[in-house]
XYZ file of C-alpha atoms in Angstrom:
721
model
C 30.196 -22.191 35.918
C 32.891 -25.826 34.117
C 35.561 -24.031 34.832
C 34.266 -23.343 38.100
C 33.786 -26.398 38.958
C 37.506 -27.647 37.296
C 39.156 -25.941 39.570
C 36.975 -26.391 42.544
C 36.970 -30.536 41.797
C 40.862 -30.068 41.584
C 41.378 -28.160 44.556
C 38.766 -30.305 46.842
C 40.485 -33.545 45.415
C 42.126 -35.786 48.074
C 40.083 -34.062 50.840
C 36.573 -34.749 50.558
C 34.540 -38.114 50.739
C 32.794 -39.893 47.828
C 29.265 -38.220 50.225
C 30.856 -34.761 50.002
C 31.390 -35.173 46.434
C 27.575 -36.402 45.848
C 26.656 -32.985 47.769
C 28.695 -30.724 45.585
C 27.592 -32.544 42.476
C 24.050 -32.002 43.839
C 24.665 -28.170 44.696
C 26.178 -28.015 41.604
C 23.377 -29.353 39.681
C 20.471 -26.987 41.815
C 22.647 -24.242 40.232
C 22.268 -25.381 37.116
C 18.897 -26.161 37.076
C 18.113 -22.697 38.919
C 19.879 -20.744 36.424
C 18.159 -22.934 33.362
C 15.005 -22.306 34.826
C 15.750 -18.400 35.909
C 17.236 -18.337 31.595
C 13.663 -19.249 30.573
C 11.538 -17.139 32.749
C 13.363 -14.419 31.839
C 13.267 -15.320 28.169
C 9.558 -16.825 27.958
C 7.839 -16.743 24.904
C 6.321 -12.660 24.212
C 8.477 -11.405 27.033
C 10.704 -8.597 25.876
C 13.759 -10.181 26.742
C 12.592 -13.046 24.025
C 11.405 -10.755 22.098
C 14.442 -8.732 22.186
C 16.478 -11.779 21.929
C 14.267 -12.705 18.174
C 14.323 -9.584 16.884
C 17.687 -8.767 16.992
C 18.280 -11.543 14.552
C 16.771 -10.196 12.281
C 18.857 -9.053 9.382
C 19.630 -9.600 5.337
C 20.783 -13.260 6.388
C 18.136 -14.254 8.469
C 15.490 -12.992 5.460
C 17.266 -14.702 3.158
C 18.009 -17.654 5.124
C 14.336 -17.638 6.093
C 13.512 -18.318 2.054
C 14.304 -21.893 2.187
C 11.783 -22.735 4.745
C 9.323 -19.053 4.884
C 8.952 -20.244 9.045
C 8.670 -16.250 9.398
C 7.435 -13.395 8.110
C 10.263 -10.980 8.661
C 9.590 -8.442 5.543
C 6.994 -6.815 4.012
C 6.459 -9.260 0.750
C 7.501 -11.830 2.852
C 11.387 -12.405 0.578
C 13.556 -9.655 -0.959
C 12.104 -10.894 -4.050
C 8.771 -10.147 -2.945
C 6.708 -13.383 -3.897
C 4.585 -13.832 -1.283
C 5.152 -17.497 -1.957
C 5.070 -19.579 1.256
C 7.135 -23.036 1.184
C 4.448 -24.193 4.411
C 1.881 -27.343 3.045
C 0.808 -27.562 6.896
C -2.406 -26.428 5.672
C -3.685 -28.006 1.906
C -6.223 -28.207 0.012
C -6.848 -31.605 2.091
C -7.406 -29.709 5.353
C -7.614 -26.335 4.397
C -11.378 -26.513 5.238
C -11.238 -26.776 8.687
C -9.048 -23.793 9.384
C -10.823 -22.045 12.335
C -10.353 -18.603 14.003
C -7.829 -18.522 16.524
C -8.269 -14.914 17.345
C -9.152 -11.465 16.844
C -7.426 -8.478 17.706
C -8.629 -4.902 17.648
C -6.674 -2.566 15.621
C -8.799 0.442 17.282
C -9.384 1.714 13.457
C -12.579 3.103 11.457
C -9.819 4.138 7.957
C -8.105 1.927 5.561
C -6.198 -0.809 6.810
C -3.658 -2.049 3.930
C -0.962 -3.697 6.132
C 0.875 -6.182 5.623
C 1.813 -8.148 9.525
C 5.657 -9.042 9.666
C 5.753 -12.128 12.165
C 8.786 -13.197 13.398
C 8.586 -16.304 16.340
C 4.934 -15.456 17.410
C 5.750 -11.866 17.415
C 3.639 -9.806 15.043
C 3.789 -6.453 13.917
C 1.224 -4.426 11.989
C -0.051 -1.266 11.093
C -3.191 0.681 11.297
C -4.664 4.054 9.746
C -2.870 6.752 10.851
C 0.758 5.297 11.098
C -0.070 4.015 14.394
C 1.830 0.390 15.245
C 0.846 -2.911 17.255
C 3.080 -5.460 18.182
C 0.796 -8.417 18.903
C 1.599 -11.799 20.785
C 0.744 -14.667 17.896
C -0.093 -17.258 20.545
C -2.444 -15.330 22.710
C -3.872 -12.829 20.274
C -3.192 -10.441 22.885
C -1.494 -6.344 22.589
C 2.282 -6.465 23.643
C 2.515 -2.691 22.835
C 1.095 -0.096 20.934
C 2.441 3.018 19.125
C 1.129 6.885 17.908
C 3.509 8.611 15.839
C 0.792 11.390 16.505
C 0.211 12.580 13.208
C -2.096 15.526 13.003
C -5.498 14.489 12.320
C -6.219 18.014 10.603
C -4.092 17.223 7.792
C -5.864 14.153 6.372
C -6.723 16.182 3.442
C -2.811 15.990 1.809
C -3.475 12.695 0.901
C -5.187 11.541 -2.056
C -6.250 7.804 -1.100
C -7.201 7.445 2.664
C -4.692 8.089 6.101
C -3.702 4.026 5.150
C -0.244 3.214 6.045
C 1.207 -0.461 4.626
C 3.416 -1.978 7.034
C 6.785 -1.756 8.753
C 10.240 -3.049 8.636
C 12.047 -4.897 11.604
C 15.425 -5.235 11.569
C 18.381 -5.938 14.323
C 15.546 -5.170 16.961
C 14.090 -1.932 15.541
C 10.552 -1.756 14.157
C 10.221 1.108 11.549
C 7.332 2.970 10.606
C 7.042 6.099 7.820
C 4.440 8.129 9.079
C 1.331 9.415 6.871
C 3.354 13.141 7.687
C 6.331 11.831 6.147
C 8.698 10.786 9.430
C 10.395 8.105 9.601
C 10.734 6.607 12.718
C 13.179 3.792 14.507
C 11.271 1.689 17.112
C 12.181 -0.795 20.102
C 11.334 -3.792 19.145
C 10.541 -5.123 21.933
C 9.358 -1.906 24.176
C 7.845 0.509 21.572
C 10.063 3.192 22.467
C 11.159 5.324 20.215
C 14.833 5.280 19.052
C 15.105 7.714 16.342
C 12.989 9.697 14.029
C 13.816 11.731 10.708
C 11.934 13.754 9.047
C 11.864 12.916 5.085
C 10.164 16.013 3.415
C 12.178 17.976 1.648
C 9.534 20.622 2.054
C 6.722 21.210 3.694
C 4.648 23.467 2.139
C 4.632 21.049 -0.102
C 1.576 17.989 -0.056
C 4.381 15.485 0.926
C 2.564 11.918 2.682
C 3.681 9.069 3.325
C 1.853 5.049 3.067
C 4.048 2.813 2.027
C 5.686 0.150 4.061
C 9.472 1.018 4.204
C 12.212 -1.824 3.298
C 15.348 -2.792 4.823
C 18.616 -3.705 2.610
C 22.023 -3.653 3.618
C 21.345 -2.129 7.043
C 19.954 0.678 5.082
C 15.765 1.887 5.914
C 14.950 2.638 2.574
C 11.322 4.830 1.899
C 9.399 7.068 -0.487
C 6.911 8.854 -0.717
C 3.369 9.589 -1.817
C 2.102 13.713 -2.967
C 1.776 13.676 -6.923
C -1.534 14.526 -7.155
C -0.580 17.604 -5.345
C 2.437 18.868 -7.003
C 5.353 17.245 -5.682
C 8.855 15.878 -6.784
C 9.293 11.843 -6.224
C 12.793 10.980 -4.013
C 13.407 7.828 -2.698
C 15.871 8.005 0.559
C 17.952 5.513 2.658
C 18.797 5.987 6.465
C 21.049 3.874 8.111
C 19.087 1.471 10.319
C 21.417 1.732 13.413
C 21.318 5.514 13.338
C 18.829 7.292 11.324
C 21.619 9.123 9.396
C 21.035 9.901 5.632
C 23.172 7.817 3.339
C 21.901 8.903 -0.026
C 18.518 10.263 -2.417
C 17.808 10.041 -5.799
C 15.112 11.592 -7.008
C 12.680 10.610 -9.314
C 12.373 13.623 -12.424
C 14.484 16.565 -12.705
C 14.285 19.587 -11.037
C 14.784 23.325 -12.173
C 17.087 23.218 -14.815
C 18.721 26.853 -13.941
C 20.446 24.717 -11.284
C 22.682 21.775 -11.152
C 21.119 18.785 -11.535
C 21.816 16.291 -8.769
C 23.690 13.413 -11.033
C 24.012 12.400 -14.495
C 20.970 9.785 -14.682
C 18.334 13.992 -14.072
C 20.641 16.091 -16.674
C 19.710 13.163 -19.341
C 16.069 12.849 -17.708
C 16.059 16.970 -18.472
C 15.666 16.247 -21.855
C 12.749 14.525 -22.103
C 10.450 17.579 -20.397
C 9.324 20.802 -21.793
C 10.847 23.475 -20.129
C 8.420 26.240 -21.157
C 5.877 25.234 -19.094
C 7.973 25.002 -15.495
C 6.969 21.348 -14.729
C 9.462 21.703 -11.836
C 6.820 24.268 -9.626
C 4.111 22.243 -10.016
C 7.133 19.100 -9.017
C 6.550 16.667 -12.331
C 6.104 13.774 -9.873
C 6.698 10.025 -10.438
C 7.150 10.040 -6.242
C 8.225 6.308 -5.198
C 5.288 5.472 -3.234
C 4.779 1.755 -2.529
C 7.076 -0.818 -4.742
C 10.258 -1.593 -4.042
C 12.653 -5.228 -4.165
C 15.997 -6.444 -4.063
C 18.520 -9.013 -5.594
C 21.629 -9.466 -3.447
C 23.462 -11.344 -6.063
C 22.936 -8.514 -8.742
C 23.496 -5.659 -5.760
C 20.447 -4.285 -7.686
C 17.678 -2.637 -5.727
C 14.099 -1.591 -7.609
C 11.555 0.866 -7.291
C 8.604 1.558 -8.847
C 7.687 5.571 -10.042
C 4.419 6.909 -9.931
C 2.447 9.483 -12.100
C 2.995 12.740 -13.201
C 2.311 15.980 -11.813
C -0.250 17.117 -13.284
C -2.378 14.152 -14.683
C -2.174 16.206 -18.202
C 0.814 15.901 -19.826
C -0.338 18.418 -22.267
C -0.382 21.149 -19.460
C 3.346 19.625 -18.007
C 5.087 19.382 -20.749
C 3.240 20.614 -23.457
C 5.758 20.137 -26.728
C 5.792 16.388 -25.793
C 8.937 14.157 -24.218
C 8.717 11.026 -22.551
C 9.044 12.962 -19.659
C 11.847 10.726 -17.385
C 11.611 8.594 -14.929
C 7.717 8.579 -14.654
C 5.700 5.313 -14.790
C 9.145 3.265 -14.735
C 10.388 0.534 -12.763
C 14.414 1.855 -11.771
C 16.619 -0.358 -10.648
C 19.481 1.861 -8.384
C 22.629 0.868 -6.574
C 21.434 -0.256 -2.878
C 25.377 1.203 -1.415
C 24.527 4.524 -3.389
C 21.400 5.253 -4.702
C 23.019 5.513 -8.229
C 20.824 5.361 -10.772
C 21.892 1.875 -13.278
C 18.950 1.655 -15.981
C 14.885 1.896 -16.371
C 12.110 1.040 -18.216
C 9.125 3.405 -18.775
C 5.855 1.420 -19.102
C 4.367 4.257 -19.973
C 6.022 7.516 -22.212
C 4.518 10.186 -21.357
C 2.152 9.262 -18.689
C -1.074 10.842 -19.080
C -3.297 8.763 -17.544
C -2.850 8.277 -13.745
C -0.695 4.856 -14.761
C 1.335 4.924 -11.837
C 4.261 1.747 -11.905
C 4.125 1.742 -8.167
C 2.249 -1.883 -7.810
C 4.036 -4.448 -6.262
C 6.747 -5.978 -8.716
C 8.457 -9.978 -8.413
C 11.442 -11.011 -8.920
C 12.191 -14.469 -10.375
C 13.936 -16.549 -12.317
C 12.132 -18.342 -15.098
C 13.094 -20.079 -18.347
C 11.482 -18.027 -21.573
C 11.489 -20.191 -24.958
C 14.203 -22.008 -23.822
C 16.673 -19.739 -21.477
C 17.295 -19.333 -17.685
C 16.191 -15.501 -17.270
C 16.180 -13.359 -14.421
C 12.953 -11.655 -14.527
C 10.607 -8.482 -13.136
C 7.263 -9.599 -13.560
C 5.243 -6.584 -12.657
C 1.410 -5.369 -13.483
C 0.856 -1.962 -13.345
C -1.890 0.509 -13.685
C -2.235 0.464 -17.514
C -3.367 -3.298 -18.224
C -0.165 -4.768 -19.425
C 1.594 -7.546 -17.480
C 5.404 -6.839 -18.383
C 7.978 -8.941 -17.954
C 11.357 -7.065 -18.131
C 14.888 -8.765 -17.827
C 16.066 -7.136 -14.258
C 20.039 -7.626 -15.067
C 19.704 -4.659 -17.524
C 15.820 -3.582 -17.829
C 14.837 -4.518 -21.082
C 11.149 -5.607 -22.054
C 11.258 -9.757 -22.521
C 7.328 -9.532 -23.272
C 4.067 -7.124 -22.196
C 0.299 -8.391 -22.963
C -2.645 -6.703 -21.332
C -3.989 -8.786 -18.561
C -7.659 -6.740 -19.179
C -9.363 -5.123 -21.290
C -7.534 -1.667 -22.830
C -8.342 0.983 -25.173
C -5.141 3.266 -24.805
C -2.607 0.792 -26.477
C -3.065 -2.377 -28.917
C 0.481 -3.791 -27.579
C 4.014 -2.855 -27.375
C 6.854 -2.827 -30.067
C 9.726 -4.055 -30.635
C 11.645 -1.388 -29.083
C 9.515 -1.867 -25.614
C 7.453 1.142 -26.139
C 4.242 1.162 -26.442
C 1.461 1.480 -29.728
C -0.997 4.079 -28.785
C -4.123 3.720 -29.995
C -5.714 7.367 -31.462
C -8.173 7.997 -27.931
C -5.171 8.031 -26.072
C -3.967 11.009 -26.462
C -7.512 13.041 -27.240
C -7.622 15.668 -24.288
C -10.073 18.282 -25.218
C -12.851 16.664 -24.541
C -14.756 13.998 -21.828
C -13.425 10.058 -22.939
C -13.011 6.878 -21.815
C -9.518 5.635 -20.836
C -9.403 1.719 -19.949
C -7.479 1.369 -17.508
C -8.979 4.212 -15.640
C -7.178 5.897 -13.062
C -7.595 3.231 -10.636
C -5.695 1.217 -12.577
C -6.387 -2.635 -13.708
C -4.315 -3.682 -11.224
C -3.500 -0.894 -8.176
C -1.183 -1.385 -4.452
C -3.047 -4.445 -3.558
C 0.188 -7.267 -3.358
C 0.348 -10.159 -5.911
C 2.147 -13.349 -5.342
C 3.892 -16.215 -7.359
C 3.877 -19.615 -7.059
C 6.761 -21.522 -8.571
C 5.104 -24.939 -8.085
C 2.331 -23.770 -10.293
C 4.393 -20.771 -12.164
C 1.258 -18.878 -12.201
C 1.242 -15.105 -10.367
C -2.171 -14.505 -8.588
C -3.057 -10.789 -9.338
C -6.574 -8.587 -8.163
C -7.859 -6.794 -10.899
C -10.509 -4.542 -11.764
C -12.491 -2.117 -13.801
C -13.741 1.298 -12.392
C -14.945 3.301 -15.390
C -14.542 6.628 -14.796
C -14.027 9.455 -18.279
C -11.218 12.282 -18.290
C -10.925 15.214 -20.100
C -7.876 17.931 -19.722
C -8.145 21.279 -17.934
C -7.303 23.455 -21.052
C -7.268 26.832 -18.177
C -5.229 25.057 -15.275
C -3.122 26.719 -13.212
C -1.047 25.428 -10.393
C -2.335 25.770 -7.456
C -5.331 27.676 -8.369
C -8.480 27.292 -6.957
C -11.251 27.111 -9.535
C -14.819 25.779 -8.744
C -14.923 22.149 -10.974
C -11.563 20.661 -10.578
C -11.717 18.221 -8.743
C -10.349 18.822 -5.252
C -8.849 21.883 -6.593
C -9.926 23.750 -3.114
C -8.092 20.932 -0.631
C -4.709 20.968 -3.051
C -5.283 18.665 -6.073
C -3.742 19.555 -8.971
C -4.554 17.456 -11.327
C -5.251 19.664 -14.271
C -8.481 17.464 -15.144
C -12.027 16.758 -14.958
C -13.224 13.441 -14.457
C -16.588 12.396 -15.373
C -17.825 15.281 -17.106
C -19.387 12.261 -18.758
C -20.165 9.017 -17.512
C -18.455 5.970 -18.125
C -20.153 3.055 -19.961
C -17.667 0.237 -19.486
C -18.578 -1.912 -16.221
C -16.793 -2.278 -12.987
C -15.333 -5.742 -11.914
C -13.309 -6.576 -9.566
C -11.018 -10.126 -10.690
C -9.011 -12.501 -9.121
C -6.358 -13.710 -12.224
C -3.842 -16.808 -12.072
C -1.809 -15.257 -14.848
C 0.793 -17.040 -17.058
C 3.713 -14.545 -17.260
C 6.089 -17.358 -19.344
C 2.206 -17.639 -21.710
C 1.106 -14.387 -20.848
C -2.260 -16.008 -20.588
C -4.469 -16.261 -17.571
C -4.337 -19.897 -16.233
C -7.858 -19.312 -14.914
C -10.248 -16.579 -13.256
C -12.512 -15.603 -10.116
C -15.301 -12.730 -10.391
C -16.000 -11.008 -7.579
C -18.668 -8.890 -6.918
C -16.643 -5.844 -7.059
C -13.564 -3.780 -7.292
C -11.057 -3.396 -4.364
C -10.164 -6.796 -3.560
C -7.374 -7.789 -1.738
C -4.298 -8.473 -2.012
C -2.851 -12.645 -2.413
C -0.866 -15.070 -0.348
C 0.601 -18.535 -2.030
C 1.819 -21.296 -0.541
C 3.383 -25.079 -0.979
C -0.266 -26.216 0.269
C -1.708 -25.267 -3.760
C -4.009 -22.537 -2.335
C -4.251 -18.947 -2.890
C -5.780 -16.678 -0.151
C -7.773 -13.847 -0.665
C -10.029 -11.325 0.961
C -12.761 -9.502 -1.240
C -14.596 -6.185 -1.082
C -17.830 -7.974 0.029
C -15.859 -8.700 3.369
C -14.294 -12.294 2.524
C -12.149 -14.392 3.045
C -11.384 -17.056 0.580
C -8.863 -19.927 0.251
C -8.873 -21.487 -3.795
C -6.955 -24.238 -5.062
C -3.604 -22.245 -6.873
C -4.006 -24.895 -9.920
C -7.869 -24.628 -10.714
C -9.171 -21.616 -8.972
C -11.685 -23.609 -7.276
C -13.406 -22.012 -3.680
C -12.007 -23.846 -1.556
C -13.217 -22.125 1.883
C -14.190 -19.026 3.122
C -14.904 -16.588 6.361
C -16.574 -13.617 6.860
C -14.498 -10.745 7.397
C -17.894 -8.142 8.008
C -15.955 -5.572 6.362
C -14.330 -5.588 3.216
C -10.386 -6.808 2.960
C -7.585 -4.501 1.197
C -4.463 -5.763 1.978
C -2.631 -9.282 2.038
C -2.639 -12.493 3.955
C 0.260 -13.258 5.198
C 1.074 -17.211 6.700
C 4.257 -18.173 9.387
C 4.650 -21.238 12.015
C 4.466 -20.859 15.851
C 5.625 -23.577 17.449
C 5.412 -25.951 14.967
C 2.124 -24.866 13.354
C 1.173 -23.139 10.499
C -1.615 -20.164 11.026
C -3.141 -17.859 8.547
C -3.443 -13.872 9.373
C -5.093 -10.822 7.392
C -5.046 -7.561 8.718
C -9.016 -6.383 7.598
C -10.503 -2.684 7.784
C -12.008 -0.698 4.643
C -10.744 2.064 3.115
C -7.939 3.614 0.220
C -9.531 5.640 -2.252
C -12.284 3.554 -3.626
C -12.895 2.664 -0.426
C -13.663 6.256 1.295
C -16.768 6.592 -1.092
C -17.803 3.477 -2.115
C -18.289 -0.365 -0.612
C -19.760 -3.359 -1.455
C -21.177 -4.541 2.348
C -23.534 -3.609 4.403
C -21.609 -4.418 8.016
C -18.533 -2.314 9.210
C -16.714 -2.378 12.411
C -13.210 -1.474 13.360
C -9.668 -3.105 11.546
C -8.899 -5.971 12.636
C -6.441 -8.257 12.750
C -7.650 -12.498 12.572
C -5.703 -15.469 12.917
C -6.806 -18.772 11.421
C -5.114 -22.258 12.172
C -6.869 -26.225 10.845
C -9.150 -26.901 14.504
C -9.568 -22.746 14.843
C -12.748 -22.279 17.350
C -12.642 -19.025 18.096
C -16.196 -17.220 17.749
C -15.609 -14.267 15.160
C -16.393 -10.815 16.373
C -20.023 -9.299 15.897
C -20.539 -7.362 12.559
C -22.110 -4.039 13.235
C -24.551 -2.557 10.204
C -23.425 -0.145 8.416
C -25.700 3.078 9.764
C -27.026 4.930 6.615
C -30.160 7.117 6.820
C -32.725 7.851 4.171
C -31.971 10.186 1.958
C -31.184 13.596 3.272
C -34.666 15.546 3.135
C -35.799 18.677 4.507
C -32.882 21.040 4.323
C -34.093 24.537 3.024
C -32.057 25.629 -0.334
C -32.820 28.167 -3.716
C -32.555 26.010 -6.242
C -30.756 28.316 -8.071
C -27.795 27.733 -6.341
C -27.322 24.318 -7.165
C -25.174 24.347 -10.398
C -22.815 26.659 -8.369
C -22.809 24.426 -5.437
C -21.793 21.386 -7.868
C -18.387 22.789 -9.363
C -18.167 24.185 -5.591
C -18.876 20.213 -4.120
C -16.998 18.679 -6.700
C -13.217 20.812 -5.706
C -13.913 20.216 -1.988
C -15.979 17.273 -1.146
C -15.992 14.646 -4.154
C -13.482 12.525 -3.574
C -14.040 11.696 0.131
C -17.965 12.286 0.446
C -18.856 10.957 -3.024
C -21.527 12.348 -5.274
C -24.571 12.852 -3.034
C -27.270 9.919 -2.704
C -25.650 8.289 -5.781
C -22.417 6.687 -4.113
C -23.526 4.680 -0.945
C -20.407 5.894 1.268
C -16.938 4.022 2.160
C -15.195 4.627 5.332
C -16.437 8.126 4.653
C -20.280 8.889 5.052
C -22.257 10.221 1.604
C -23.604 13.543 1.813
C -27.051 12.289 0.722
C -27.358 10.001 3.166
C -26.523 12.312 6.440
C -28.840 13.571 9.007
C -30.668 16.643 7.740
C -29.436 18.413 10.905
C -25.696 17.801 9.771
C -26.460 19.533 6.644
C -28.219 21.946 7.654
C -25.783 23.178 10.310
C -22.716 22.411 7.650
C -20.744 25.351 8.292
C -20.347 24.135 11.883
C -18.412 21.206 10.518
C -16.594 22.505 7.587
C -14.708 25.568 10.088
C -13.106 24.447 12.824
C -15.650 21.569 13.239
C -15.684 18.439 15.336
C -14.528 16.033 12.630
C -10.944 17.680 12.328
C -9.843 14.454 14.896
C -10.812 11.883 12.240
C -8.906 13.840 9.517
C -11.819 16.469 8.410
C -10.368 19.424 6.466
C -10.957 22.926 8.582
C -12.082 25.265 5.776
C -11.950 28.529 7.733
C -10.164 30.979 4.635
C -10.881 28.772 1.705
C -14.897 28.098 2.039
C -17.399 31.781 3.210
C -21.152 30.909 4.394
C -22.059 31.925 0.563
C -20.480 29.029 -0.880
C -21.236 26.428 2.170
C -25.156 27.307 1.444
C -24.369 26.723 -2.300
C -22.685 23.317 -1.056
C -25.882 22.715 0.959
C -27.897 23.642 -2.168
C -26.015 20.906 -4.418
C -26.989 18.200 -1.484
C -30.379 18.499 -1.242
C -31.324 19.523 -4.546
C -29.486 15.940 -5.727
C -31.187 13.986 -3.016
C -34.468 15.090 -3.714
C -33.645 14.620 -7.850
C -32.373 11.433 -6.315
C -35.946 10.314 -4.740
C -38.184 11.978 -7.569
C -36.860 9.138 -10.403
C -37.622 6.158 -7.666
């Protein structure tokens, strides 16, 4: 426009009056105003043009620049270091008491919600159960679009730990979601339309799933998988963000030694496994199902690897060996996927002690020297400080009581106790397979120097199954008829330790707690910390709480109706600070247990100082009286017990003993359901909610035995009351 006016003015000069010039100037101004108004209308906040413009800017440079101001939340852990530390301080210890609800959004889900939302310039992306993506306008709390990847509901049994999803990645105008059934999907951020889709599963005869959030490092979308309980081989894969082309893949454990190894790291790992048990037939495990972080200066990405498959090392590798790279932190080159170094936190893992829990990169002064470190609190109960340049252990200290090890030696190996490797009888290993810290996000505040860590104890006893065979279905083996391969009996004898949930403010330099807060139940949500000296966390008993980051004093709370497992975020929109959290009870513990009497659909809550919106209605959890009146033969109860354990227990819990979580407890169902159990287990009406089809897996006679166990257990409990 400027060039046109200059040339026009030159050609008309000398032949127009001053009035004509004024008219031309006004006309030009009108043209400019019209064009500007049109552009503003076209790019109104929340419009497709606006969304396309702001999300197109999200790349590596944007994520790094955002670290300085943290006005947006563009990546899963906020930044590449996954600190979940916001520099925003509009909301502080002084005014957090004035937080109020701005809006709530119905995710229309009934299972677990574990997602961390992403927000860029007021556009939020969050996932619900079954990997469904929601785009929300933060300015209004209204839906922009949703995308359902149409995960087959009858395949829900293939995941150990609910049909959850931990969120999306955002990069150059695309939203990336990994579906529960193992696909990686790129969506247009403005419209929700699919751009490309890739199947990440190497062999679909195995029960691979994905529950984690992808990350994008250097233009590559990176995702791992789950399934170690079912017998799979772990790996992590990078895809080109623009095209979906596979760029590299790194396996976490070695394959069949009779075939060429993929690289030298696999050849080295194979030397730490006993081939006599043919470990590769059960996959070996090591699935990288959650944590990732990235150091651009070192050009290293870090992943955590999972448990062994099966759990029992005596069956997986009977002659011993560390079984690399199980339960390890591994550094990879993000350009090539090549192995750089590893540190194994639990050698010869045998207790489902995954190292997939969130890790944080930090620069700390330790013994007077600056160190580039990884901060990590895996399932095994020890807090690790690891040099991220070379993988050397700096320190390890237990953050809860443990009984499997007394500490770590100078070589970075655990000093195991006598009970650790006892396998031929039930023994309570602490922490249990649920972990002293599970996938729930932790955060690090450089101002306080503290890590805010959700810790817990969920008591269980374990005993190796000496007769285990891969894919063998045997009554009494937990969930063996739905594909579990753990070679371990669970709770043959009751545990003795007490359950707890706890928020710990942990000093990683001193390796001790600065303060703690006790919760009503285990399985509480992830944390967020801010420059306003705050820590936010949701709880299993349905509260969203803000604490003083320095003292642990509770400063504010809001009800959420149902239990919270995900982590909150904070961000600026039009200069105002908001806090959001996605709520929906579930996950492996939440399937069978709960700490609230309320339930509801998955919900996103967004708060700000002065918010006045009403809370949505909370619905009372419906739980019938103990089931009564179902006819059964008491002689069938013992056989029914074993069948129930191998088919039902990890989803529905123990009848009448557990209360039920996101899935109802069979002991509190209406008698009509139990009387007609065959109608529900054979191509039943709840398959669209994730109920497996047991056609060909159970007989009518076996169903009758399961019914006997359910009603017999309920009768026993009733008689004791």
